[in-house]
Tab-separated table of C-alpha atoms in Angstrom:
chain	number	residue	atom	x	y	z
G	1	ILE	CA	0.000	0.000	0.000
G	2	PRO	CA	1.624	3.257	-1.057
G	3	GLU	CA	2.724	5.512	1.806
G	4	GLU	CA	0.666	8.397	0.389
G	5	PHE	CA	-2.615	6.655	1.272
G	6	PHE	CA	-1.945	7.099	4.964
G	7	SER	CA	-2.015	10.885	4.560
G	8	LEU	CA	-5.583	10.871	3.215
G	9	GLU	CA	-7.186	11.803	6.521
G	10	ARG	CA	-10.662	12.239	4.989
G	11	LEU	CA	-10.665	8.789	3.385
G	12	ILE	CA	-13.866	6.842	4.163
G	13	ARG	CA	-13.536	3.672	2.052
G	14	PHE	CA	-10.354	1.655	1.636
G	15	GLU	CA	-11.213	-1.178	-0.783
G	16	PHE	CA	-8.384	-3.102	-2.369
G	17	ARG	CA	-10.051	-6.500	-2.565
G	18	ASP	CA	-9.518	-9.202	-5.182
G	19	ASN	CA	-6.044	-8.217	-6.367
G	20	ASP	CA	-2.589	-9.662	-5.901
G	21	PHE	CA	-1.424	-6.816	-3.689
G	22	SER	CA	1.227	-7.755	-1.167
G	23	GLY	CA	3.199	-6.217	1.651
G	24	THR	CA	2.340	-5.293	5.205
G	25	ILE	CA	-0.082	-2.848	6.809
G	26	ASN	CA	1.722	0.335	7.771
G	27	ASN	CA	1.461	1.586	11.380
G	28	ARG	CA	0.186	4.876	9.949
G	29	ILE	CA	-3.166	3.194	9.216
G	30	GLY	CA	-4.337	4.753	12.502
G	31	ASN	CA	-4.163	8.204	10.843
G	32	LEU	CA	-7.270	7.341	8.798
G	33	SER	CA	-9.662	8.233	11.626
G	34	ARG	CA	-12.694	8.730	9.335
G	35	LEU	CA	-12.331	5.335	7.687
G	36	GLU	CA	-15.592	3.358	7.700
G	37	HIS	CA	-14.740	0.478	5.362
G	38	PHE	CA	-11.416	-1.340	5.369
G	39	GLU	CA	-11.583	-4.191	2.891
G	40	ILE	CA	-8.404	-5.794	1.594
G	41	SER	CA	-9.678	-9.354	1.184
G	42	ASN	CA	-8.326	-11.777	-1.417
G	43	ASN	CA	-4.788	-10.432	-1.666
G	44	LEU	CA	-1.325	-11.481	-0.499
G	45	PHE	CA	-0.799	-9.177	2.487
G	46	THR	CA	1.482	-10.557	5.213
G	47	GLY	CA	2.819	-9.818	8.660
G	48	LEU	CA	1.226	-8.645	11.869
G	49	LEU	CA	-1.719	-6.295	12.210
G	50	PRO	CA	-0.503	-3.058	13.798
G	51	SER	CA	-2.112	-2.083	17.094
G	52	THR	CA	-2.800	1.331	15.534
G	53	MET	CA	-5.768	-0.348	13.805
G	54	GLY	CA	-7.554	0.328	17.099
G	55	GLN	CA	-7.571	4.049	16.272
G	56	LEU	CA	-10.088	3.491	13.463
G	57	SER	CA	-13.085	4.287	15.663
G	58	ALA	CA	-15.444	5.026	12.726
G	59	LEU	CA	-14.827	1.626	11.104
G	60	VAL	CA	-17.983	-0.381	10.336
G	61	LEU	CA	-16.544	-3.050	8.015
G	62	PHE	CA	-13.224	-4.759	8.741
G	63	ASP	CA	-12.398	-7.419	6.143
G	64	ILE	CA	-8.868	-8.749	5.829
G	65	SER	CA	-9.912	-12.272	4.858
G	66	ASN	CA	-8.019	-14.527	2.495
G	67	ASN	CA	-4.543	-13.040	2.945
G	68	LEU	CA	-1.395	-14.296	4.666
G	69	PHE	CA	-1.495	-12.413	7.992
G	70	THR	CA	0.185	-14.045	10.993
G	71	GLY	CA	0.560	-13.550	14.728
G	72	ILE	CA	-2.161	-12.741	17.213
G	73	LEU	CA	-4.972	-10.267	16.754
G	74	PRO	CA	-3.970	-7.169	18.733
G	75	SER	CA	-6.103	-6.379	21.776
G	76	ALA	CA	-6.555	-2.877	20.322
G	77	ILE	CA	-9.257	-4.299	18.044
G	78	GLY	CA	-11.583	-3.863	21.020
G	79	GLN	CA	-11.344	-0.123	20.349
G	80	LEU	CA	-13.105	-0.555	16.992
G	81	THR	CA	-16.395	0.254	18.700
G	82	SER	CA	-18.348	0.924	15.476
G	83	VAL	CA	-17.477	-2.348	13.730
G	84	GLU	CA	-20.425	-4.487	12.675
G	85	HIS	CA	-18.678	-6.936	10.340
G	86	PHE	CA	-15.325	-8.457	11.356
G	87	HIS	CA	-13.827	-10.886	8.828
G	88	THR	CA	-10.426	-12.485	9.323
G	89	TRP	CA	-11.055	-15.848	7.673
G	90	ASN	CA	-8.337	-17.754	5.826
G	91	ASN	CA	-5.222	-16.183	7.318
G	92	TYR	CA	-2.649	-17.639	9.713
G	93	PHE	CA	-3.544	-15.929	12.980
G	94	THR	CA	-2.608	-17.789	16.149
G	95	GLY	CA	-3.578	-17.662	19.803
G	96	THR	CA	-7.125	-17.260	21.007
G	97	ILE	CA	-9.962	-15.246	19.579
G	98	PRO	CA	-9.550	-12.129	21.732
G	99	SER	CA	-12.125	-11.296	24.397
G	100	GLU	CA	-11.676	-7.612	23.478
G	101	LEU	CA	-14.031	-8.229	20.537
G	102	ALA	CA	-16.815	-8.280	23.153
G	103	LEU	CA	-16.193	-4.559	23.714
G	104	ILE	CA	-17.699	-3.948	20.273
G	105	LYS	CA	-21.360	-3.982	21.273
G	106	ASN	CA	-22.810	-3.595	17.739
G	107	ILE	CA	-20.742	-6.335	16.135
G	108	ASN	CA	-23.062	-8.734	14.355
G	109	ARG	CA	-20.734	-10.852	12.205
G	110	ILE	CA	-17.446	-12.486	13.104
G	111	ASP	CA	-15.875	-14.882	10.626
G	112	ALA	CA	-12.644	-16.305	11.993
G	113	ARG	CA	-12.537	-19.694	10.223
G	114	TRP	CA	-9.456	-21.204	8.619
G	115	ASN	CA	-6.854	-19.626	10.880
G	116	ASN	CA	-4.710	-21.206	13.564
G	117	PHE	CA	-6.753	-20.008	16.536
G	118	ASN	CA	-7.092	-22.264	19.550
G	119	GLY	CA	-8.695	-22.287	22.982
G	120	THR	CA	-12.223	-21.330	23.907
G	121	VAL	CA	-14.276	-18.479	22.496
G	122	PRO	CA	-14.741	-16.013	25.360
G	123	GLU	CA	-18.156	-16.205	27.016
G	124	GLU	CA	-18.500	-12.412	26.715
G	125	LEU	CA	-18.621	-12.777	22.920
G	126	CYS	CA	-21.441	-15.290	23.114
G	127	GLU	CA	-23.444	-12.851	25.231
G	128	LEU	CA	-23.402	-10.006	22.700
G	129	GLU	CA	-27.006	-9.250	21.761
G	130	GLU	CA	-26.249	-8.080	18.211
G	131	LEU	CA	-23.987	-11.004	17.259
G	132	PHE	CA	-25.912	-13.318	14.955
G	133	ILE	CA	-23.191	-14.823	12.740
G	134	PHE	CA	-20.085	-16.339	14.290
G	135	VAL	CA	-17.960	-18.800	12.311
G	136	ALA	CA	-14.807	-20.461	13.653
G	137	ASP	CA	-12.798	-23.689	13.421
G	138	CYS	CA	-14.906	-25.561	15.958
G	139	PHE	CA	-15.768	-28.661	13.930
G	140	PRO	CA	-14.167	-31.910	15.134
G	141	THR	CA	-13.401	-34.451	12.425
G	142	ASN	CA	-11.417	-37.637	12.195
G	143	ILE	CA	-8.791	-35.637	10.275
G	144	THR	CA	-7.816	-33.282	13.103
G	145	GLY	CA	-9.391	-34.898	16.151
G	146	PRO	CA	-10.825	-32.387	18.622
G	147	PRO	CA	-11.832	-28.937	17.376
G	148	ALA	CA	-9.187	-26.207	17.343
G	149	VAL	CA	-11.621	-23.761	18.933
G	150	LYS	CA	-14.329	-24.500	21.474
G	151	CYS	CA	-17.342	-22.343	20.757
G	152	LYS	CA	-20.812	-22.366	22.323
G	153	CYS	CA	-22.254	-19.657	20.106
G	154	CYS	CA	-20.821	-20.388	16.656
G	155	ILE	CA	-23.558	-20.816	14.087
G	156	GLN	CA	-21.135	-22.537	11.749
G	157	CYS	CA	-18.097	-24.648	12.509
G	158	CYS	CA	-15.250	-25.367	10.110
G	159	ASP	CA	-12.142	-27.521	10.275
G	160	THR	CA	-8.694	-25.880	10.114
G	161	ALA	CA	-7.240	-29.013	8.480
G	162	ARG	CA	-9.666	-28.626	5.575
G	163	ARG	CA	-8.780	-24.996	4.786
G	164	GLY	CA	-10.713	-23.754	1.778
G	165	ASP	CA	-13.100	-26.738	1.751
G	166	TRP	CA	-16.494	-25.021	1.861
G	167	GLU	CA	-18.302	-28.340	2.340
G	168	ALA	CA	-16.317	-28.883	5.555
G	169	CYS	CA	-18.139	-25.806	6.916
G	170	GLY	CA	-21.559	-27.002	5.920
G	171	TYR	CA	-21.728	-25.100	2.626
G	172	THR	CA	-22.918	-27.116	-0.335
């Protein structure tokens, strides 16, 4: 992403989906305080998400799915208090799905399938009144054994070992 983009302080939509763009997300992303849509799905972006993402308080759509991001999701994502749609599917994130997502009271979609998350989905997330779609790798199969993620409130469960296999998530 060219450095000049991070100086566009009035930018509202950042859509670079369905390309072969690569590189990392610059720490200066936090300068885009009016940003409402951040959609960079279906690219080749890598690296860690900067904690400055938490400064995007106007963000409604956060979609970084189908890239090559790694590491843990920064706890600063809990500062994205306007987010309704949170899509991180098909990356290489590790650790647990952060409880800070429960600070986003209006979030109604979380799609975290096909990552390397583990542990239990925080109870606080399951108690969010607006959350009606939650997808994670909580499907046990004879390929992987027990599920990677334990989830009481997931409406759809996928299997990390069958990354990209839509039927393994119940899609036909």
